[in-house]
PDB file of C-alpha atoms in Angstrom:
ATOM      1  CA  MET K 300       2.498  16.432 -28.389  1.00 97.00           C
ATOM      2  CA  GLU K 301      -0.606  14.155 -27.544  1.00 98.00           C
ATOM      3  CA  ALA K 302       0.180  11.756 -24.582  1.00 98.00           C
ATOM      4  CA  ALA K 303      -2.047   9.031 -23.235  1.00 98.00           C
ATOM      5  CA  ILE K 304      -1.441   8.422 -19.495  1.00 98.00           C
ATOM      6  CA  LEU K 305      -2.562   4.810 -18.946  1.00 98.00           C
ATOM      7  CA  GLY K 306      -3.404   4.362 -15.168  1.00 96.00           C
ATOM      8  CA  CYS K 307      -3.824   8.082 -14.536  1.00 97.00           C
ATOM      9  CA  GLY K 308      -3.579   8.025 -10.834  1.00 95.00           C
ATOM     10  CA  TYR K 309      -1.536  10.057  -8.323  1.00 96.00           C
ATOM     11  CA  VAL K 310       1.352  10.989 -10.616  1.00 98.00           C
ATOM     12  CA  GLY K 311      -0.443  10.711 -13.961  1.00 98.00           C
ATOM     13  CA  ILE K 312      -3.000  13.365 -12.980  1.00 97.00           C
ATOM     14  CA  GLU K 313      -0.060  15.626 -12.069  1.00 98.00           C
ATOM     15  CA  LEU K 314       1.566  14.621 -15.172  1.00 98.00           C
ATOM     16  CA  GLY K 315      -1.641  15.500 -17.363  1.00 98.00           C
ATOM     17  CA  ARG K 316      -1.985  19.020 -15.555  1.00 98.00           C
ATOM     18  CA  GLN K 317       1.604  20.019 -16.170  1.00 98.00           C
ATOM     19  CA  LEU K 318       1.254  18.793 -19.886  1.00 98.00           C
ATOM     20  CA  THR K 319      -1.835  20.780 -20.318  1.00 98.00           C
ATOM     21  CA  GLU K 320      -0.481  23.634 -18.565  1.00 97.00           C
ATOM     22  CA  ARG K 321       2.266  23.742 -21.410  1.00 97.00           C
ATOM     23  CA  GLY K 322      -0.120  23.329 -24.327  1.00 97.00           C
ATOM     24  CA  HIS K 323       0.150  19.730 -24.971  1.00 98.00           C
ATOM     25  CA  ASP K 324      -3.035  17.116 -25.205  1.00 98.00           C
ATOM     26  CA  ALA K 325      -3.195  14.743 -22.479  1.00 98.00           C
ATOM     27  CA  ILE K 326      -5.614  11.774 -22.094  1.00 98.00           C
ATOM     28  CA  GLY K 327      -6.043  10.146 -18.965  1.00 98.00           C
ATOM     29  CA  VAL K 328      -7.058   6.458 -18.787  1.00 98.00           C
ATOM     30  CA  ARG K 329      -8.712   5.201 -15.539  1.00 96.00           C
ATOM     31  CA  ARG K 330     -11.144   1.864 -14.996  1.00 92.00           C
ATOM     32  CA  SER K 331     -13.721   3.862 -12.871  1.00 92.00           C
ATOM     33  CA  GLU K 332     -16.085   6.794 -13.269  1.00 94.00           C
ATOM     34  CA  ALA K 333     -14.644   7.880 -10.049  1.00 93.00           C
ATOM     35  CA  GLY K 334     -11.161   8.087 -11.624  1.00 93.00           C
ATOM     36  CA  LEU K 335     -12.435   9.955 -14.690  1.00 95.00           C
ATOM     37  CA  GLU K 336     -14.018  12.512 -12.386  1.00 96.00           C
ATOM     38  CA  GLU K 337     -10.572  13.124 -10.957  1.00 96.00           C
ATOM     39  CA  ILE K 338      -9.045  13.511 -14.323  1.00 97.00           C
ATOM     40  CA  GLU K 339     -11.730  16.065 -15.287  1.00 95.00           C
ATOM     41  CA  THR K 340     -11.207  18.061 -12.120  1.00 96.00           C
ATOM     42  CA  ALA K 341      -7.690  18.414 -13.048  1.00 96.00           C
ATOM     43  CA  GLY K 342      -8.737  19.810 -16.137  1.00 96.00           C
ATOM     44  CA  PHE K 343      -7.993  17.301 -18.893  1.00 97.00           C
ATOM     45  CA  ALA K 344      -9.777  14.643 -20.965  1.00 97.00           C
ATOM     46  CA  GLY K 345     -10.593  11.202 -19.779  1.00 97.00           C
ATOM     47  CA  VAL K 346     -11.447   7.749 -21.034  1.00 98.00           C
ATOM     48  CA  ARG K 347     -12.541   4.798 -19.237  1.00 97.00           C
ATOM     49  CA  ALA K 348     -10.538   1.736 -20.038  1.00 96.00           C
ATOM     50  CA  ASP K 349      -8.751  -1.096 -18.346  1.00 94.00           C
ATOM     51  CA  VAL K 350      -4.930  -1.422 -19.584  1.00 94.00           C
ATOM     52  CA  THR K 351      -5.215  -5.217 -19.273  1.00 93.00           C
ATOM     53  CA  ASP K 352      -8.050  -5.171 -22.022  1.00 96.00           C
ATOM     54  CA  ALA K 353      -6.948  -4.464 -25.576  1.00 96.00           C
ATOM     55  CA  ASP K 354     -10.499  -4.083 -26.805  1.00 97.00           C
ATOM     56  CA  ALA K 355     -11.148  -1.579 -24.028  1.00 97.00           C
ATOM     57  CA  LEU K 356      -7.925   0.712 -25.100  1.00 97.00           C
ATOM     58  CA  GLU K 357      -9.387   1.136 -28.498  1.00 97.00           C
ATOM     59  CA  ALA K 358     -11.463   3.901 -26.985  1.00 97.00           C
ATOM     60  CA  VAL K 359      -8.198   5.842 -26.580  1.00 98.00           C
ATOM     61  CA  PRO K 360      -7.376   8.035 -29.639  1.00 97.00           C
ATOM     62  CA  ASP K 361      -4.009   7.954 -31.523  1.00 98.00           C
ATOM     63  CA  VAL K 362      -1.176   9.870 -29.326  1.00 98.00           C
ATOM     64  CA  ASP K 363       2.278  10.626 -29.857  1.00 98.00           C
ATOM     65  CA  ALA K 364       3.358   9.120 -26.353  1.00 98.00           C
ATOM     66  CA  ILE K 365       1.988   6.665 -24.040  1.00 98.00           C
ATOM     67  CA  VAL K 366       2.831   6.835 -20.390  1.00 98.00           C
ATOM     68  CA  PHE K 367       2.299   3.452 -18.566  1.00 98.00           C
ATOM     69  CA  ALA K 368       1.518   4.759 -14.872  1.00 97.00           C
ATOM     70  CA  ALA K 369      -0.776   2.045 -13.776  1.00 93.00           C
ATOM     71  CA  SER K 370      -0.736   0.668 -10.427  1.00 86.00           C
ATOM     72  CA  SER K 371      -1.718  -2.764  -8.974  1.00 77.00           C
ATOM     73  CA  GLY K 372      -3.281  -1.298  -6.004  1.00 74.00           C
ATOM     74  CA  GLY K 373      -0.963  -2.452  -3.365  1.00 66.00           C
ATOM     75  CA  ARG K 374      -1.837  -6.135  -3.781  1.00 69.00           C
ATOM     76  CA  GLY K 375       0.503  -9.034  -4.354  1.00 80.00           C
ATOM     77  CA  ALA K 376       2.873 -10.463  -6.920  1.00 83.00           C
ATOM     78  CA  GLU K 377       0.116 -12.183  -8.976  1.00 87.00           C
ATOM     79  CA  ALA K 378      -1.931  -8.840  -9.014  1.00 87.00           C
ATOM     80  CA  ALA K 379       1.245  -7.015  -9.946  1.00 90.00           C
ATOM     81  CA  ARG K 380       1.966  -9.343 -12.837  1.00 94.00           C
ATOM     82  CA  GLU K 381      -1.429  -8.841 -14.501  1.00 93.00           C
ATOM     83  CA  VAL K 382      -0.829  -5.161 -14.414  1.00 94.00           C
ATOM     84  CA  TYR K 383       2.903  -4.640 -14.778  1.00 95.00           C
ATOM     85  CA  VAL K 384       3.692  -7.262 -17.228  1.00 96.00           C
ATOM     86  CA  ASP K 385       0.352  -8.591 -18.867  1.00 96.00           C
ATOM     87  CA  GLY K 386      -1.059  -5.245 -19.016  1.00 96.00           C
ATOM     88  CA  LEU K 387       2.185  -3.611 -20.406  1.00 97.00           C
ATOM     89  CA  ARG K 388       2.448  -6.120 -23.045  1.00 97.00           C
ATOM     90  CA  THR K 389      -1.188  -5.574 -23.923  1.00 97.00           C
ATOM     91  CA  ALA K 390      -0.817  -1.690 -24.124  1.00 98.00           C
ATOM     92  CA  ILE K 391       2.410  -1.834 -26.225  1.00 98.00           C
ATOM     93  CA  GLU K 392       0.989  -4.053 -28.721  1.00 98.00           C
ATOM     94  CA  ALA K 393      -2.471  -2.373 -28.821  1.00 98.00           C
ATOM     95  CA  PHE K 394      -1.233   0.644 -29.546  1.00 98.00           C
ATOM     96  CA  GLY K 395       1.756  -0.538 -31.639  1.00 98.00           C
ATOM     97  CA  THR K 396      -0.609  -2.351 -34.088  1.00 98.00           C
ATOM     98  CA  ARG K 397      -2.358   0.761 -35.049  1.00 98.00           C
ATOM     99  CA  GLU K 398      -1.981   2.287 -38.321  1.00 97.00           C
ATOM    100  CA  SER K 399      -0.734   5.522 -36.409  1.00 97.00           C
ATOM    101  CA  PRO K 400       1.368   3.963 -33.508  1.00 97.00           C
ATOM    102  CA  PRO K 401       2.862   6.103 -30.921  1.00 98.00           C
ATOM    103  CA  ASP K 402       6.399   7.625 -31.148  1.00 98.00           C
ATOM    104  CA  ARG K 403       7.432   6.379 -27.596  1.00 98.00           C
ATOM    105  CA  LEU K 404       6.484   4.833 -24.412  1.00 98.00           C
ATOM    106  CA  VAL K 405       7.495   5.783 -20.748  1.00 98.00           C
ATOM    107  CA  TYR K 406       6.879   3.389 -18.293  1.00 98.00           C
ATOM    108  CA  THR K 407       7.051   4.200 -14.498  1.00 98.00           C
ATOM    109  CA  SER K 408       9.068   1.669 -12.305  1.00 97.00           C
ATOM    110  CA  SER K 409      10.132   1.709  -8.997  1.00 96.00           C
ATOM    111  CA  THR K 410      13.761   1.744  -7.220  1.00 96.00           C
ATOM    112  CA  GLY K 411      12.689  -1.247  -5.345  1.00 93.00           C
ATOM    113  CA  VAL K 412      14.405  -3.555  -8.357  1.00 95.00           C
ATOM    114  CA  HIS K 413      17.764  -2.669  -6.917  1.00 95.00           C
ATOM    115  CA  GLY K 414      17.363  -4.729  -4.022  1.00 91.00           C
ATOM    116  CA  ASP K 415      19.992  -4.534  -1.214  1.00 91.00           C
ATOM    117  CA  HIS K 416      23.429  -2.733  -1.774  1.00 93.00           C
ATOM    118  CA  GLY K 417      24.259  -2.181   1.798  1.00 92.00           C
ATOM    119  CA  GLY K 418      23.853   1.346   1.822  1.00 94.00           C
ATOM    120  CA  ASP K 419      26.005   1.922  -1.126  1.00 96.00           C
ATOM    121  CA  TRP K 420      25.131   4.429  -3.992  1.00 97.00           C
ATOM    122  CA  VAL K 421      23.122   2.786  -6.853  1.00 98.00           C
ATOM    123  CA  ASP K 422      22.550   4.223 -10.312  1.00 98.00           C
ATOM    124  CA  GLU K 423      21.137   3.111 -13.760  1.00 98.00           C
ATOM    125  CA  GLU K 424      24.441   1.161 -14.338  1.00 97.00           C
ATOM    126  CA  THR K 425      24.058  -0.714 -11.004  1.00 97.00           C
ATOM    127  CA  PRO K 426      22.893  -4.389 -11.756  1.00 95.00           C
ATOM    128  CA  ILE K 427      19.157  -4.721 -10.528  1.00 94.00           C
ATOM    129  CA  GLU K 428      18.561  -7.342  -7.759  1.00 90.00           C
ATOM    130  CA  PRO K 429      15.142  -7.591  -6.710  1.00 91.00           C
ATOM    131  CA  THR K 430      14.430  -9.335  -3.559  1.00 85.00           C
ATOM    132  CA  THR K 431      10.657  -9.797  -3.523  1.00 86.00           C
ATOM    133  CA  GLU K 432       8.381 -11.260  -6.088  1.00 89.00           C
ATOM    134  CA  LYS K 433       6.571  -7.982  -6.647  1.00 90.00           C
ATOM    135  CA  THR K 434       9.985  -6.245  -7.363  1.00 91.00           C
ATOM    136  CA  GLU K 435      10.858  -9.165  -9.734  1.00 94.00           C
ATOM    137  CA  VAL K 436       7.840  -8.470 -11.773  1.00 95.00           C
ATOM    138  CA  LEU K 437       8.686  -4.982 -11.949  1.00 95.00           C
ATOM    139  CA  ALA K 438      12.099  -5.984 -13.102  1.00 96.00           C
ATOM    140  CA  GLU K 439      10.540  -7.984 -15.923  1.00 97.00           C
ATOM    141  CA  ALA K 440       8.381  -5.216 -16.798  1.00 97.00           C
ATOM    142  CA  GLU K 441      11.226  -2.825 -17.306  1.00 98.00           C
ATOM    143  CA  ARG K 442      12.647  -5.357 -19.788  1.00 98.00           C
ATOM    144  CA  ILE K 443       9.544  -5.337 -21.801  1.00 98.00           C
ATOM    145  CA  ALA K 444       9.383  -1.541 -21.762  1.00 98.00           C
ATOM    146  CA  LEU K 445      12.726  -1.292 -23.516  1.00 98.00           C
ATOM    147  CA  GLU K 446      12.694  -4.478 -25.511  1.00 98.00           C
ATOM    148  CA  GLU K 447       9.184  -4.879 -27.084  1.00 98.00           C
ATOM    149  CA  PRO K 448       8.133  -1.378 -28.338  1.00 98.00           C
ATOM    150  CA  PRO K 449      11.028  -1.429 -30.921  1.00 98.00           C
ATOM    151  CA  GLU K 450       9.317  -4.464 -32.404  1.00 98.00           C
ATOM    152  CA  TYR K 451       6.186  -2.226 -33.221  1.00 98.00           C
ATOM    153  CA  GLY K 452       8.337   0.828 -34.452  1.00 97.00           C
ATOM    154  CA  TYR K 453       8.545   2.896 -31.466  1.00 98.00           C
ATOM    155  CA  ASP K 454      11.046   3.686 -28.534  1.00 98.00           C
ATOM    156  CA  GLY K 455      10.342   2.748 -24.590  1.00 98.00           C
ATOM    157  CA  THR K 456      12.112   4.443 -21.697  1.00 98.00           C
ATOM    158  CA  VAL K 457      12.045   3.436 -17.772  1.00 98.00           C
ATOM    159  CA  ALA K 458      11.350   5.980 -15.385  1.00 98.00           C
ATOM    160  CA  ARG K 459      12.546   4.427 -12.073  1.00 98.00           C
ATOM    161  CA  PHE K 460      10.539   6.356  -9.293  1.00 98.00           C
ATOM    162  CA  ALA K 461      12.039   6.270  -5.655  1.00 97.00           C
ATOM    163  CA  GLY K 462       9.412   6.515  -2.860  1.00 96.00           C
ATOM    164  CA  LEU K 463       6.895   9.276  -3.702  1.00 97.00           C
ATOM    165  CA  TYR K 464       5.362  11.686  -1.283  1.00 98.00           C
ATOM    166  CA  GLY K 465       3.354  14.629  -1.716  1.00 98.00           C
ATOM    167  CA  PRO K 466      -0.299  16.176  -0.971  1.00 97.00           C
ATOM    168  CA  ASP K 467      -2.314  13.309   0.873  1.00 95.00           C
ATOM    169  CA  ARG K 468       0.859  11.417   1.057  1.00 96.00           C
ATOM    170  CA  TYR K 469       2.881  13.003   3.565  1.00 97.00           C
ATOM    171  CA  ARG K 470       2.522  10.324   6.430  1.00 94.00           C
ATOM    172  CA  LEU K 471       3.772  12.910   8.831  1.00 96.00           C
ATOM    173  CA  GLU K 472       2.359  10.702  11.670  1.00 95.00           C
ATOM    174  CA  ARG K 473       4.198   7.586  10.777  1.00 94.00           C
ATOM    175  CA  TYR K 474       7.747   9.686  11.573  1.00 96.00           C
ATOM    176  CA  LEU K 475       6.449  11.819  14.502  1.00 97.00           C
ATOM    177  CA  GLU K 476       4.883   8.925  16.360  1.00 96.00           C
ATOM    178  CA  GLY K 477       7.447   6.361  15.610  1.00 94.00           C
ATOM    179  CA  PRO K 478       9.021   4.009  16.467  1.00 95.00           C
ATOM    180  CA  VAL K 479      11.276   4.659  13.514  1.00 96.00           C
ATOM    181  CA  THR K 480      13.163   1.700  11.908  1.00 94.00           C
ATOM    182  CA  GLU K 481      16.722   2.559  10.677  1.00 95.00           C
ATOM    183  CA  GLY K 482      17.533   2.760   7.019  1.00 94.00           C
ATOM    184  CA  TYR K 483      17.566   5.251   4.252  1.00 95.00           C
ATOM    185  CA  LEU K 484      14.656   6.937   2.577  1.00 96.00           C
ATOM    186  CA  ASN K 485      14.856   7.487  -1.228  1.00 97.00           C
ATOM    187  CA  MET K 486      12.195  10.047  -2.168  1.00 98.00           C
ATOM    188  CA  VAL K 487      10.644  12.143  -4.928  1.00 98.00           C
ATOM    189  CA  HIS K 488       7.903  14.627  -4.661  1.00 98.00           C
ATOM    190  CA  ARG K 489       4.899  13.869  -6.819  1.00 98.00           C
ATOM    191  CA  ASP K 490       5.475  16.946  -8.631  1.00 98.00           C
ATOM    192  CA  ASP K 491       8.877  16.007  -9.597  1.00 98.00           C
ATOM    193  CA  ALA K 492       7.991  12.748 -10.552  1.00 98.00           C
ATOM    194  CA  ALA K 493       5.542  14.041 -12.965  1.00 98.00           C
ATOM    195  CA  GLY K 494       7.994  16.804 -13.908  1.00 98.00           C
ATOM    196  CA  ALA K 495      10.431  14.247 -14.959  1.00 98.00           C
ATOM    197  CA  VAL K 496       8.349  12.208 -17.087  1.00 98.00           C
ATOM    198  CA  ARG K 497       7.149  15.591 -18.882  1.00 98.00           C
ATOM    199  CA  PHE K 498      10.618  16.760 -19.226  1.00 98.00           C
ATOM    200  CA  LEU K 499      11.768  13.640 -20.823  1.00 98.00           C
ATOM    201  CA  LEU K 500       8.821  13.776 -23.373  1.00 98.00           C
ATOM    202  CA  GLU K 501       9.178  17.454 -24.202  1.00 98.00           C
ATOM    203  CA  ALA K 502      12.838  17.183 -24.576  1.00 98.00           C
ATOM    204  CA  ASP K 503      12.640  13.765 -26.313  1.00 98.00           C
ATOM    205  CA  LEU K 504      15.388  12.217 -24.148  1.00 98.00           C
ATOM    206  CA  ALA K 505      16.284   8.780 -22.905  1.00 98.00           C
ATOM    207  CA  ARG K 506      15.008   6.719 -25.679  1.00 98.00           C
ATOM    208  CA  GLY K 507      15.804   3.031 -24.876  1.00 98.00           C
ATOM    209  CA  GLU K 508      17.219   3.906 -21.373  1.00 98.00           C
ATOM    210  CA  VAL K 509      16.479   3.899 -17.885  1.00 98.00           C
ATOM    211  CA  VAL K 510      16.151   7.320 -15.913  1.00 98.00           C
ATOM    212  CA  GLN K 511      16.047   7.082 -11.987  1.00 98.00           C
ATOM    213  CA  VAL K 512      13.742   9.713 -10.884  1.00 98.00           C
ATOM    214  CA  VAL K 513      14.664  10.474  -6.973  1.00 98.00           C
ATOM    215  CA  ASP K 514      15.770  13.911  -5.293  1.00 98.00           C
ATOM    216  CA  ASP K 515      19.082  14.977  -4.593  1.00 98.00           C
ATOM    217  CA  GLU K 516      19.494  13.598  -0.910  1.00 97.00           C
ATOM    218  CA  PRO K 517      18.712  10.011   0.243  1.00 97.00           C
ATOM    219  CA  ALA K 518      18.036  10.402   3.851  1.00 96.00           C
ATOM    220  CA  PRO K 519      18.795   8.599   7.065  1.00 96.00           C
ATOM    221  CA  LYS K 520      15.100   7.717   8.625  1.00 96.00           C
ATOM    222  CA  TRP K 521      16.224   8.534  11.752  1.00 97.00           C
ATOM    223  CA  ASN K 522      17.847  11.785  10.777  1.00 97.00           C
ATOM    224  CA  PHE K 523      14.538  12.674   8.889  1.00 98.00           C
ATOM    225  CA  ALA K 524      12.259  11.949  11.637  1.00 98.00           C
ATOM    226  CA  ASP K 525      14.124  14.189  14.100  1.00 98.00           C
ATOM    227  CA  TRP K 526      14.269  16.741  11.559  1.00 98.00           C
ATOM    228  CA  LEU K 527      10.614  16.679  11.190  1.00 98.00           C
ATOM    229  CA  ALA K 528       9.910  16.383  14.785  1.00 98.00           C
ATOM    230  CA  GLU K 529      11.779  19.562  15.539  1.00 98.00           C
ATOM    231  CA  ARG K 530      10.072  21.543  13.005  1.00 97.00           C
ATOM    232  CA  CYS K 531       6.511  20.380  14.049  1.00 97.00           C
ATOM    233  CA  ASP K 532       7.638  21.151  17.499  1.00 97.00           C
ATOM    234  CA  ARG K 533       7.409  17.472  18.812  1.00 97.00           C
ATOM    235  CA  GLU K 534       9.757  15.346  20.908  1.00 97.00           C
ATOM    236  CA  ARG K 535      12.093  13.351  18.844  1.00 97.00           C
ATOM    237  CA  PRO K 536      10.355   9.939  18.194  1.00 98.00           C
ATOM    238  CA  PRO K 537      11.508   6.620  19.568  1.00 97.00           C
ATOM    239  CA  LYS K 538      13.993   4.636  17.244  1.00 97.00           C
ATOM    240  CA  ARG K 539      14.617   0.967  16.659  1.00 95.00           C
ATOM    241  CA  THR K 540      17.381  -0.748  14.811  1.00 93.00           C
ATOM    242  CA  LYS K 541      16.596  -3.369  11.875  1.00 91.00           C
ATOM    243  CA  ALA K 542      17.379  -6.194  14.432  1.00 91.00           C
ATOM    244  CA  GLU K 543      15.048  -4.920  16.967  1.00 88.00           C
ATOM    245  CA  ARG K 544      12.197  -4.501  14.348  1.00 90.00           C
ATOM    246  CA  LEU K 545      12.768  -8.231  13.112  1.00 88.00           C
ATOM    247  CA  GLU K 546      12.815  -9.603  16.567  1.00 89.00           C
ATOM    248  CA  ALA K 547       9.192  -8.205  17.068  1.00 84.00           C
ATOM    249  CA  GLY K 548       8.257 -11.438  14.798  1.00 79.00           C
ATOM    250  CA  ASP K 549       4.983  -9.908  13.114  1.00 81.00           C
ATOM    251  CA  LEU K 550       6.589  -9.462   9.421  1.00 82.00           C
ATOM    252  CA  SER K 551       5.763 -11.173   6.378  1.00 82.00           C
ATOM    253  CA  GLU K 552       8.696 -12.595   4.446  1.00 79.00           C
ATOM    254  CA  ALA K 553       8.452  -9.608   2.042  1.00 75.00           C
ATOM    255  CA  ALA K 554       8.349  -6.969   4.799  1.00 80.00           C
ATOM    256  CA  LYS K 555      11.380  -8.419   6.295  1.00 83.00           C
ATOM    257  CA  ARG K 556      13.319  -8.270   3.020  1.00 80.00           C
ATOM    258  CA  ARG K 557      12.110  -4.652   2.664  1.00 80.00           C
ATOM    259  CA  ILE K 558      13.638  -3.818   5.794  1.00 84.00           C
ATOM    260  CA  LEU K 559      17.007  -5.585   5.300  1.00 85.00           C
ATOM    261  CA  THR K 560      17.345  -3.601   1.843  1.00 87.00           C
ATOM    262  CA  SER K 561      19.287  -0.680   2.085  1.00 92.00           C
ATOM    263  CA  LYS K 562      20.798   1.748  -0.778  1.00 96.00           C
ATOM    264  CA  ARG K 563      21.134   5.274  -1.894  1.00 97.00           C
ATOM    265  CA  CYS K 564      19.660   6.006  -5.150  1.00 98.00           C
ATOM    266  CA  SER K 565      21.516   8.710  -7.408  1.00 98.00           C
ATOM    267  CA  ASN K 566      19.863  11.143  -9.741  1.00 98.00           C
ATOM    268  CA  ALA K 567      23.195  12.064 -11.449  1.00 98.00           C
ATOM    269  CA  LYS K 568      21.852  11.166 -14.822  1.00 98.00           C
ATOM    270  CA  LEU K 569      18.457  12.917 -14.574  1.00 98.00           C
ATOM    271  CA  ARG K 570      20.340  15.990 -13.548  1.00 98.00           C
ATOM    272  CA  SER K 571      22.695  15.622 -16.182  1.00 98.00           C
ATOM    273  CA  LEU K 572      19.954  15.658 -19.049  1.00 98.00           C
ATOM    274  CA  GLY K 573      19.087  18.952 -17.599  1.00 98.00           C
ATOM    275  CA  TYR K 574      16.101  18.612 -15.363  1.00 98.00           C
ATOM    276  CA  GLU K 575      15.541  20.996 -12.470  1.00 98.00           C
ATOM    277  CA  PHE K 576      13.849  19.923  -9.423  1.00 98.00           C
ATOM    278  CA  THR K 577      10.821  21.737  -7.838  1.00 98.00           C
ATOM    279  CA  TYR K 578      11.756  20.219  -4.721  1.00 98.00           C
ATOM    280  CA  PRO K 579      15.285  18.999  -4.739  1.00 98.00           C
ATOM    281  CA  THR K 580      15.364  17.673  -1.055  1.00 98.00           C
ATOM    282  CA  PHE K 581      12.900  16.788   1.559  1.00 98.00           C
ATOM    283  CA  ARG K 582      13.488  20.135   3.219  1.00 98.00           C
ATOM    284  CA  GLU K 583      11.562  21.765   0.466  1.00 98.00           C
ATOM    285  CA  GLY K 584       9.017  19.106  -0.326  1.00 98.00           C
ATOM    286  CA  TYR K 585       7.712  18.807   3.254  1.00 98.00           C
ATOM    287  CA  ARG K 586       7.692  22.698   3.880  1.00 97.00           C
ATOM    288  CA  ASP K 587       3.827  22.815   3.181  1.00 96.00           C
ATOM    289  CA  ALA K 588       2.881  19.898   5.137  1.00 98.00           C
ATOM    290  CA  ILE K 589       4.780  21.277   8.195  1.00 98.00           C
ATOM    291  CA  GLU K 590       3.257  24.546   7.862  1.00 97.00           C
ATOM    292  CA  ALA K 591      -0.048  22.823   7.655  1.00 96.00           C
ATOM    293  CA  TYR K 592       0.625  20.782  10.694  1.00 96.00           C
ATOM    294  CA  ARG K 593       1.759  23.642  12.799  1.00 95.00           C
ATOM    295  CA  THR K 594      -1.241  25.797  11.943  1.00 94.00           C
ATOM    296  CA  GLY K 595      -3.627  22.768  12.957  1.00 85.00           C
TER     297      GLY K 595
END
């Protein structure tokens, strides 16, 4: 299989590494020279191109699959729309109008599109209710990823990621120092986020479907913080309720909505398809980070 990873960043580089290890040809696409250096260090080919520029994408060779994993860099809704909506449409058309179009697309989305469900479980059948301008953009991109590739003769899949963590993104101090605001953590380790996409491609599964990529155990933030503190030989961090956090009065409207959003994301579909997690819960996923912290 030949796969182009558009926006080959945190998850994309790991995906390219996994595909290469299994004998596939991966091509990472980044906008900067520094990004290309990261790809080459990971051991696979890189192409410099902007996903929002159809002419630039001509530099990417024909492939069997495209993985759209570009990021808007944490910027606002307008920047998100430029990447996730305009960039996704550009890529779908640019590859779809080739003499040898791809066989499928995987678009990496976010469980943030679900909105608030009062702590209830949500899965792929749960109607999405985005609560911020940015998650509204992500919801629109999901629709594009499923509906528009068939216009060019190939299939789309949405891999809906929970909160990513892993090397360089463990954020231990956030939970060890506190204060920790109540709520649920829906998480997936970087290696499993990449592994799930690789699995769906290799096994040729979930065409035209959404698959939630989240580990086995959504964790209450207070419980997770206390568990982490115990293993790092620290005192349990201070806690605060959502009401207490909101009373501080220093939050944007989008941040307030995020705090008020509560849900538990199910991975039953991904499990039923046959994916086996390397890090099924945070207990396995944080083991290396805790050991590194304890040994200084």
